[in-house]
Coordinates of C-alpha atoms in Angstrom, one line a residue:
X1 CA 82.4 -22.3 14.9
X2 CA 83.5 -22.1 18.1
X3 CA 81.6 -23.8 20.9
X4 CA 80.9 -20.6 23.1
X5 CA 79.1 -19.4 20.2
X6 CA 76.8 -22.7 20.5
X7 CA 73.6 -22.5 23.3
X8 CA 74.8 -26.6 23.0
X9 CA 77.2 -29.1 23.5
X10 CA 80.4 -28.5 20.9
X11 CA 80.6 -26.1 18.1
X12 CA 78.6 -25.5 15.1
X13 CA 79.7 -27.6 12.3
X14 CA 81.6 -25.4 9.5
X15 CA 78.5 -25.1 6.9
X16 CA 76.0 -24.0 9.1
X17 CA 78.6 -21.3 10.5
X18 CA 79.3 -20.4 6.8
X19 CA 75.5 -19.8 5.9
X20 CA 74.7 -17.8 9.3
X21 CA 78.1 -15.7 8.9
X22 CA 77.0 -15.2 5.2
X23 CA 73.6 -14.6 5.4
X24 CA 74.6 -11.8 8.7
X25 CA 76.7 -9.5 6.7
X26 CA 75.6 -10.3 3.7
X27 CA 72.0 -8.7 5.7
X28 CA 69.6 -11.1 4.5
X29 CA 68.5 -13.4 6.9
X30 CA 67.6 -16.6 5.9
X31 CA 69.0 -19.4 8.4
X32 CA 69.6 -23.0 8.3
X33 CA 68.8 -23.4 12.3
X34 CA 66.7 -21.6 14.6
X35 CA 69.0 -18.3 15.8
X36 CA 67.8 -18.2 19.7
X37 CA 68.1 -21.6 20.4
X38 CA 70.6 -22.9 18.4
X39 CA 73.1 -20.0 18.9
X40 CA 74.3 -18.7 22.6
X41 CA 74.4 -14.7 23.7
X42 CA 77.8 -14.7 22.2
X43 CA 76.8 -16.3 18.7
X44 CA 73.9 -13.9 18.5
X45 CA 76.3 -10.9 19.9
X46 CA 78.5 -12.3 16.8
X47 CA 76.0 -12.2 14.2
X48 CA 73.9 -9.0 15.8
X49 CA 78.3 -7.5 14.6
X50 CA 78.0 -9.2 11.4
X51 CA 75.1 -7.0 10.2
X52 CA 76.2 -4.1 11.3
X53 CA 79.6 -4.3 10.2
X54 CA 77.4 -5.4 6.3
X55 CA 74.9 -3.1 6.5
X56 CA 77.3 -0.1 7.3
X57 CA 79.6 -1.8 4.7
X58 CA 77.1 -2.0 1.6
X59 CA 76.3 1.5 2.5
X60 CA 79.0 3.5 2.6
X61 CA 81.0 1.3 -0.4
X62 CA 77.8 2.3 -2.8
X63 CA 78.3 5.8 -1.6
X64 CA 81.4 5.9 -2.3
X65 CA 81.2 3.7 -5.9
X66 CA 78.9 6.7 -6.7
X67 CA 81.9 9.1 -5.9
X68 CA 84.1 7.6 -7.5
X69 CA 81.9 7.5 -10.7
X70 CA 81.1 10.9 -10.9
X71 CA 84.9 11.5 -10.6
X72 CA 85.9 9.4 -13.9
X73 CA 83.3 11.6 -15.5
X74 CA 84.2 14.4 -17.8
X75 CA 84.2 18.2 -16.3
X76 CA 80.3 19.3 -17.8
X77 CA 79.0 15.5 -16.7
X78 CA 80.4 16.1 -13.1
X79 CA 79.1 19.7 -12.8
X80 CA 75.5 18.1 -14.2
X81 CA 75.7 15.5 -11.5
X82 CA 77.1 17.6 -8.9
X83 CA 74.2 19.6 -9.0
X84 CA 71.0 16.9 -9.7
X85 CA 72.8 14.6 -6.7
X86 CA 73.2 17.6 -4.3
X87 CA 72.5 14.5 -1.6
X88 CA 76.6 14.0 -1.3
X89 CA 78.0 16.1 -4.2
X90 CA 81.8 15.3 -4.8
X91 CA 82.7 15.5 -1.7
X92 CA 85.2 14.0 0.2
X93 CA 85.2 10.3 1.5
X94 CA 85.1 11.5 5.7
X95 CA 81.9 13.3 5.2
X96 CA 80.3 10.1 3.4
X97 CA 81.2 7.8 6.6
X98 CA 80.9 10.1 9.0
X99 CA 76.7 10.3 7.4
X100 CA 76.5 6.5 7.3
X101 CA 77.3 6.3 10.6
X102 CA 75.4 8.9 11.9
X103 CA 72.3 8.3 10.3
X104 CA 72.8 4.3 11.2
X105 CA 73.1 5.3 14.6
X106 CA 70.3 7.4 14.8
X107 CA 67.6 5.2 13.3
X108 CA 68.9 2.7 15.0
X109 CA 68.7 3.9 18.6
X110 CA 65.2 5.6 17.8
X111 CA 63.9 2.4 17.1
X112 CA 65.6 0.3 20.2
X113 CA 63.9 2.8 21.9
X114 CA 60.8 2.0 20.8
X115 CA 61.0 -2.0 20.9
X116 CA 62.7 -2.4 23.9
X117 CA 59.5 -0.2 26.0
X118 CA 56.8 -2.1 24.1
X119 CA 58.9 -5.1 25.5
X120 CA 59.2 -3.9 28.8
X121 CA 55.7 -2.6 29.7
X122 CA 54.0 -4.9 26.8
X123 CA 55.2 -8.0 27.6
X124 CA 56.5 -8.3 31.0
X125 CA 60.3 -8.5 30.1
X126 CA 62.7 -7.6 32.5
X127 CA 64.8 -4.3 31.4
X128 CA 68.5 -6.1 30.4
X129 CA 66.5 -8.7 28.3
X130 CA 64.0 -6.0 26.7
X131 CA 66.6 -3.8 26.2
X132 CA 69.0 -6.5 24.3
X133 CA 65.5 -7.7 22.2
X134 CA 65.3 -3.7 21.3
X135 CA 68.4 -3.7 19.9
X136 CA 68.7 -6.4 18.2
X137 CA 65.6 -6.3 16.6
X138 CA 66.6 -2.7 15.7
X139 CA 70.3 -3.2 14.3
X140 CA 68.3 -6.0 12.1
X141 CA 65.5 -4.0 10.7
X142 CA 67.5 -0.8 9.9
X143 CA 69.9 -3.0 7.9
X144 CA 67.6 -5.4 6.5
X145 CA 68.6 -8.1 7.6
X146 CA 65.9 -10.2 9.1
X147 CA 67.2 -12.0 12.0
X148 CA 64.8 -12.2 14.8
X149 CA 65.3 -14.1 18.1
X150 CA 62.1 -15.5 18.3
X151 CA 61.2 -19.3 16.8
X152 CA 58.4 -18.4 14.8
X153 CA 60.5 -14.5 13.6
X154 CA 57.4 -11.9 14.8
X155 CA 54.4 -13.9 14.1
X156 CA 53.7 -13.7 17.8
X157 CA 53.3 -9.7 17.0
X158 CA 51.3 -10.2 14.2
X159 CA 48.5 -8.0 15.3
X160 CA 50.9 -5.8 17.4
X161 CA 51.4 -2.5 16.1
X162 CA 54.0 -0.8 18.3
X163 CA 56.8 -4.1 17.4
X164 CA 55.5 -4.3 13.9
X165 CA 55.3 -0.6 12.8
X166 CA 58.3 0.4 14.4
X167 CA 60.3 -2.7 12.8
X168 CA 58.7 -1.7 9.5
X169 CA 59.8 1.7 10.0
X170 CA 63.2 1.4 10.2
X171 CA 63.1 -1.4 7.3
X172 CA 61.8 1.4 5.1
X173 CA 64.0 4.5 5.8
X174 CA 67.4 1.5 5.9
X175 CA 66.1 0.7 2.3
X176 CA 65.7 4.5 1.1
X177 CA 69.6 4.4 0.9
X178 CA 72.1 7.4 2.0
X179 CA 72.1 9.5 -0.7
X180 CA 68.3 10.1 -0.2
X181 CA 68.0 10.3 3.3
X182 CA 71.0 13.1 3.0
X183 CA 68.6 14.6 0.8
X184 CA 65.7 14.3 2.4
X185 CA 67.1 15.9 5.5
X186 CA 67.6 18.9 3.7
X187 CA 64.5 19.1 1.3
X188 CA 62.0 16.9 2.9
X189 CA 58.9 19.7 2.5
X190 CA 60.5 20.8 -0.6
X191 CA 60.0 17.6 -3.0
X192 CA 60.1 20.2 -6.1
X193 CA 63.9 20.7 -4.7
X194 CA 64.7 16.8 -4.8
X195 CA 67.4 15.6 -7.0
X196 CA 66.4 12.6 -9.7
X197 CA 67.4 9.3 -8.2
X198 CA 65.3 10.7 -4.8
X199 CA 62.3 11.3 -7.0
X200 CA 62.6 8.1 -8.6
X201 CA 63.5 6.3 -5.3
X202 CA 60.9 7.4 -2.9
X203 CA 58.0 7.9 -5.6
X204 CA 58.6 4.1 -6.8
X205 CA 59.2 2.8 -3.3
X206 CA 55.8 4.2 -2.0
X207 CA 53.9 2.9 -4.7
X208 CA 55.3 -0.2 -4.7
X209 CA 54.6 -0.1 -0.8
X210 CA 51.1 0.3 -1.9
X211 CA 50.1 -2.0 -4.4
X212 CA 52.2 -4.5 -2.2
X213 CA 49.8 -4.0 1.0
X214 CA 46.5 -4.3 -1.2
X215 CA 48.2 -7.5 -3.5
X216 CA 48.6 -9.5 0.3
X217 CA 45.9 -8.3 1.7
X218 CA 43.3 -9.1 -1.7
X219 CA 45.4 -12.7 -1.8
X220 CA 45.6 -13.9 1.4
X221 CA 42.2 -12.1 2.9
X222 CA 40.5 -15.7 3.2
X223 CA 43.0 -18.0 4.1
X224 CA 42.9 -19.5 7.7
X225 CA 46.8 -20.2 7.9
X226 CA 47.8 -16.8 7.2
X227 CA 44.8 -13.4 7.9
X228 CA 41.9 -15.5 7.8
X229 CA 41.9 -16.1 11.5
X230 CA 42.7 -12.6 12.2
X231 CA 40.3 -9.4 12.7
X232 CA 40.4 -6.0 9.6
X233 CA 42.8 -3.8 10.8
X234 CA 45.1 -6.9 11.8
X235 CA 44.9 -8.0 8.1
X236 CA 45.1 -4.4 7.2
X237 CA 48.4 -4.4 9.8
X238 CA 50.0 -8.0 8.7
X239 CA 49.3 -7.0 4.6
X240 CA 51.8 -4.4 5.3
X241 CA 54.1 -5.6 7.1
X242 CA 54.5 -8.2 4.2
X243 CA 54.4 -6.0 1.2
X244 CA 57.5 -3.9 3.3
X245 CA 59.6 -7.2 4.5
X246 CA 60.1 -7.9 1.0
X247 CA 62.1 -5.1 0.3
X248 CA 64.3 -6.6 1.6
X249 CA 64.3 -6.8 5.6
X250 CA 63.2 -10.8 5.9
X251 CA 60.9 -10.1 9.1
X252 CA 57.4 -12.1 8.5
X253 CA 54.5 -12.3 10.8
X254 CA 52.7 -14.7 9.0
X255 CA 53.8 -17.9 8.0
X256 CA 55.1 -17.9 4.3
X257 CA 54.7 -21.4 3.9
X258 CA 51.0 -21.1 4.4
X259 CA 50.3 -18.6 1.6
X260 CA 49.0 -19.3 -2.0
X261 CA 51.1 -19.9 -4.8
X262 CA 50.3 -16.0 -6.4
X263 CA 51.0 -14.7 -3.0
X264 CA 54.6 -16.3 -3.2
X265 CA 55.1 -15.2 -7.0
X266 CA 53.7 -11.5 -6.2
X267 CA 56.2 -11.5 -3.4
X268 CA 59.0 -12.9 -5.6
X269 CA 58.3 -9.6 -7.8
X270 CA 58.5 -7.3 -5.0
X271 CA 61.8 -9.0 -3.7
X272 CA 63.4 -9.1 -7.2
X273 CA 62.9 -5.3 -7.3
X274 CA 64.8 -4.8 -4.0
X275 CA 65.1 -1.0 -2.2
X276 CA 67.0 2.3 -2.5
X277 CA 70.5 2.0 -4.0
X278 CA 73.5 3.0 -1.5
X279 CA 71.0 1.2 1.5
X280 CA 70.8 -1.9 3.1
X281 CA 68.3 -3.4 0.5
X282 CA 69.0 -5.8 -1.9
X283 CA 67.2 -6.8 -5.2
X284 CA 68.0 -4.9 -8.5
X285 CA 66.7 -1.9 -6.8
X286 CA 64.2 0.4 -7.5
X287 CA 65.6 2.8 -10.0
X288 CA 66.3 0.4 -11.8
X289 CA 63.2 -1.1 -12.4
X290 CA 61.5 2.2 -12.6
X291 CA 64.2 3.2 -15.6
X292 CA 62.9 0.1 -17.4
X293 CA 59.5 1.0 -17.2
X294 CA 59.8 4.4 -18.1
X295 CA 62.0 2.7 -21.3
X296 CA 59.0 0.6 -22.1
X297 CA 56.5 3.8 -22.0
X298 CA 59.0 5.5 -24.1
X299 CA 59.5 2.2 -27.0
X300 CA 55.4 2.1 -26.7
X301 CA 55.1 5.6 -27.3
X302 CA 57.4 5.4 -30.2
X303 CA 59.4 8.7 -28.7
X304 CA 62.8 8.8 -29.5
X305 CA 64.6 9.5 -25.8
X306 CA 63.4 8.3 -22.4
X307 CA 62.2 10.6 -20.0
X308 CA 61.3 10.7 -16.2
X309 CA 60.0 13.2 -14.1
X310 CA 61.5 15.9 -16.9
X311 CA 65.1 14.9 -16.9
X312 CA 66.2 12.9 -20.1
X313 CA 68.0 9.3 -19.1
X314 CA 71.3 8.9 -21.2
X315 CA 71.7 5.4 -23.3
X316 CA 74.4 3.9 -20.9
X317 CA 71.7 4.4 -17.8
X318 CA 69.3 2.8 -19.9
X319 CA 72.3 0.0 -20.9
X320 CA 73.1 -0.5 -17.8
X321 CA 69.3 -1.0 -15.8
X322 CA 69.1 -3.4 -18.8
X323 CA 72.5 -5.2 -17.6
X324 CA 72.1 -5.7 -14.0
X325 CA 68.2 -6.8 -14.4
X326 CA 68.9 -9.6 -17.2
X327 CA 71.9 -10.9 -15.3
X328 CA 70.2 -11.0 -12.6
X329 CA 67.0 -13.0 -13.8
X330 CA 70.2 -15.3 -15.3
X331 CA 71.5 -15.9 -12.0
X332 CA 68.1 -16.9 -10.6
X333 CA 66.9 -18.7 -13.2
X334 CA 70.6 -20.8 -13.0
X335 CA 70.5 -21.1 -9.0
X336 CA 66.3 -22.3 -9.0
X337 CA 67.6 -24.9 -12.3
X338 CA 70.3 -26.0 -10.0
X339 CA 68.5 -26.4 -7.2
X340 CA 65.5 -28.4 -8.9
X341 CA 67.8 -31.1 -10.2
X342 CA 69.4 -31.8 -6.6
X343 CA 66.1 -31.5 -4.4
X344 CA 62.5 -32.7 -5.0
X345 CA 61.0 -29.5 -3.7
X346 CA 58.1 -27.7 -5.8
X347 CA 59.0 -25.1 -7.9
X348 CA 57.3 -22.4 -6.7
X349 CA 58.8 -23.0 -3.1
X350 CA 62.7 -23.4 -4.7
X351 CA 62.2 -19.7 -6.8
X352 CA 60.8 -18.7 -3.6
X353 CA 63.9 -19.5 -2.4
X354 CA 66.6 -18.1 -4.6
X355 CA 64.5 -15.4 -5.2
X356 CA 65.0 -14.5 -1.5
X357 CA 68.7 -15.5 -1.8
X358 CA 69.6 -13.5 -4.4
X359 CA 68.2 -10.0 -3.3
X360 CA 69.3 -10.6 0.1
X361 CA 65.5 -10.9 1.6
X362 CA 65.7 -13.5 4.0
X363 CA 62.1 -14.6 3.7
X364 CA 61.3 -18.5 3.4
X365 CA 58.6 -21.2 3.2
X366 CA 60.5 -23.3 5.2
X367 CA 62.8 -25.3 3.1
X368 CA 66.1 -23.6 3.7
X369 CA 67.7 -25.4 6.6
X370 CA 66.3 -28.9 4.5
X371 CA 68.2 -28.5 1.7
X372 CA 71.2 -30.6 1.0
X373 CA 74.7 -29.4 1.6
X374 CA 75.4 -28.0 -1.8
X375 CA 72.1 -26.6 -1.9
X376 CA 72.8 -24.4 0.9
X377 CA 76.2 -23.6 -1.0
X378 CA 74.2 -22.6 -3.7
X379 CA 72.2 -20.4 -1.4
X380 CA 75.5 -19.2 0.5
X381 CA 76.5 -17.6 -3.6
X382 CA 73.7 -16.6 -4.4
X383 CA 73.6 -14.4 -1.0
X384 CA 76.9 -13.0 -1.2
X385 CA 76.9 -12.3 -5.4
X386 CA 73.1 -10.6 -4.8
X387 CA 74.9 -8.4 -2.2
X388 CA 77.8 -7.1 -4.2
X389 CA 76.9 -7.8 -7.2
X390 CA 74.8 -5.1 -8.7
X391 CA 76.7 -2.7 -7.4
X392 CA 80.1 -3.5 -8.4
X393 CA 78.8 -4.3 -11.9
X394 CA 77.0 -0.9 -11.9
X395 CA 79.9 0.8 -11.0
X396 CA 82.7 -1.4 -13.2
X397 CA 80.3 -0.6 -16.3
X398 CA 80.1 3.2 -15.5
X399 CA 83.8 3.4 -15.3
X400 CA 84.8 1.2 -18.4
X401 CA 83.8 3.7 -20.9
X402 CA 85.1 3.3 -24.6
X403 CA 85.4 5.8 -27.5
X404 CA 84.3 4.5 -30.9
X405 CA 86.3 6.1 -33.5
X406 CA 83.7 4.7 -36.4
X407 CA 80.3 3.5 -37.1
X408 CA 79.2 0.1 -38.5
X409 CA 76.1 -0.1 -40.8
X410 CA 72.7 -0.2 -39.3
X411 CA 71.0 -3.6 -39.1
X412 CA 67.4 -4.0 -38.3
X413 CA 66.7 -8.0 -37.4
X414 CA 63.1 -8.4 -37.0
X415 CA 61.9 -8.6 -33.0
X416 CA 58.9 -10.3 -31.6

């Protein structure tokens, strides 16, 4: 709020500092005014701190949730997840910061590195300013959080491979999570070595990285506002880049508000499901879904346990993926109800919206800085209870466990 953190006259006024400071370390990057006019070089210094002080944040408190967990758990269920998790074992809390921090660091500079030449010898920018576009662009991808300090976000570099590839990049391996980089570090040409949650994580992630980049692509192929205009491998480029922002970065390089109506629900799906747990992506993440698939196969199947990639998931994992997705299509469903009663937006764009909100994406049609004062409130909750949400509810159910001493009787009520 204070008016060196203002490119104008006076400071910002208390709600639009609230949704920025929320939306930067919450890393998700939606924004009620336009970030490099509206903010000075301190504001943007302030909120380019916010998202690394959240994205390091989320990080290492999931990592260390997980440690915690595994240390409530009875001797054979530690040894068991000692050695399937071998990514951070049960180790001490040091080494899990000292990783974070390291492997934010790395990625992070890597990819400044990148942007900030493609800047310089790409587009004519002199070195301080290329250099501060690298990394800020960089510290915002890696964390997923979105920001960009260009009007229009990157659709400028729509057909630009070496800012959008780059970007995308570091979106992806920030959204992996800790536990599986640590892993893959170690075992990365050995995938028969890698523990369960890595399996599940980077299997799921690439597939879903997959279908996403064909679903844009097939959806949007024809339409002159967003890859109509543009030549095959810039669709091919710009259908990627949207089927990775969604998970949950916040970067586009088309304009969202231009897309069809199965576009935005498709992309609603892919930011409900989120990234990695222990990263910087939001959503329910992707084990999670995946769990409740391989549930479903299971239930179809009619087999009595639930089983993925030859490892048997327990009833409280299963309870639990069950948990955090219904209470989160609760909290949605609540938010995009609330928010159609105050506004007279469509409802496509207000899901759009919370969807976005909620899993910490960033992305928009448009609407957000529109909204009315409590609508943005809304927003601001939704934001900071998709952030820490999931986790701490994982982790408070893992840790409340309860011994029955008895049995009730079976009851069968009829379902479907």
């Amino acid at each position: 709020m204070l008016p060196l953190s203002r490119a104008g006259d006076g400071g910002a006024p208390a709600l639009v500092a609230l949704f920025t400071s929320t939306s930067a370390v919450c890393v998700t990057g939606l924004a009620v005014v336009d970030t490099p006019t509206y903010w000075s070089g301190f504001g943007q210094a302030v909120i380019l701190g916010l998202i690394q002080v959240g994205g390091f944040g989320i990080m290492t408190l999931a990592s260390l949730l997980g440690l915690l967990v595994s240390r409530r758990m009875g001797l054979r269920t530690r040894l068991t997840a000692a050695a399937e998790t071998k990514s951070i074992g049960i180790g001490d809390v040091r080494a899990v910061l000292l990783g974070v921090a390291k492997v934010s660091l790395l990625f992070e500079s890597v990819t400044a590195v990148g942007l900030t030449l493609r800047f310089l010898l790409g587009y004519d920018e002199p070195f301080g300013r290329a250099a501060y576009l690298g990394l800020f662009h960089a510290v915002s991808a890696f964390n997923n959080a979105g920001f960009a300090l260009y009007t229009d976000n990157l659709m400028g570099f729509v057909t630009d491979p070496w800012i959008c590839l780059p970007i995308a990049f570091a979106v992806i391996v920030g959204g992996l999570g800790f536990p599986v980089l640590f892993e893959l570090r170690r075992h990365l040409a050995r995938p028969d070595r890698w523990s369960l949650h890595t399996r599940l994580t980077v299997w799921t992630s690439a597939a879903l990285l997959l279908l996403g980049t064909l679903f844009v692509s097939w959806s949007e192929w024809t339409n002159p506002g967003t890859l109509g205009p543009l030549d095959t491998p810039g669709r091919l480029l710009a259908g990627f880049f949207q089927s990775v922002m969604p998970r949950t970065a916040g970067f586009n390089s088309l304009d969202y508000g231009a897309m069809n109506s199965g576009t935005l629900l498709g992309t609603n799906v892919l930011m409900f499901i989120g990234g990695g747990s222990a990263g910087t992506a939001g959503g329910i993440k992707v084990t999670t879904f995946v769990l409740l698939f391989f549930v479903i196969i299971a239930e179809v199947r009619g087999e009595p346990t639930v089983h993925a990639f030859d490892r048997r998931i327990g009833d409280r994992v299963q309870r639990q993926a069950l948990t955090v997705a219904l209470l989160s299509v609760g909290a949605i469903v609540s938010a995009a109800l609330l928010l159609l009663e105050i506004t007279d937006f469509a409802t496509d764009r207000i899901l759009f919206e919370v969807v976005s909100a909620f899993a910490t994406v960033g992305l928009s049609t448009g609407i957000t800085a529109d909204l009315p004062g409590s609508g943005q409130l809304v927003l601001v909750f939704l934001m900071f209870l998709g952030r820490l949400g999931p986790i701490t509810l994982v982790s408070a159910l893992a840790l409340r466990e309860r011994q029955r001493l008895y049995q009730l009787p079976e009851g069968r009520p009829l379902i479907g």
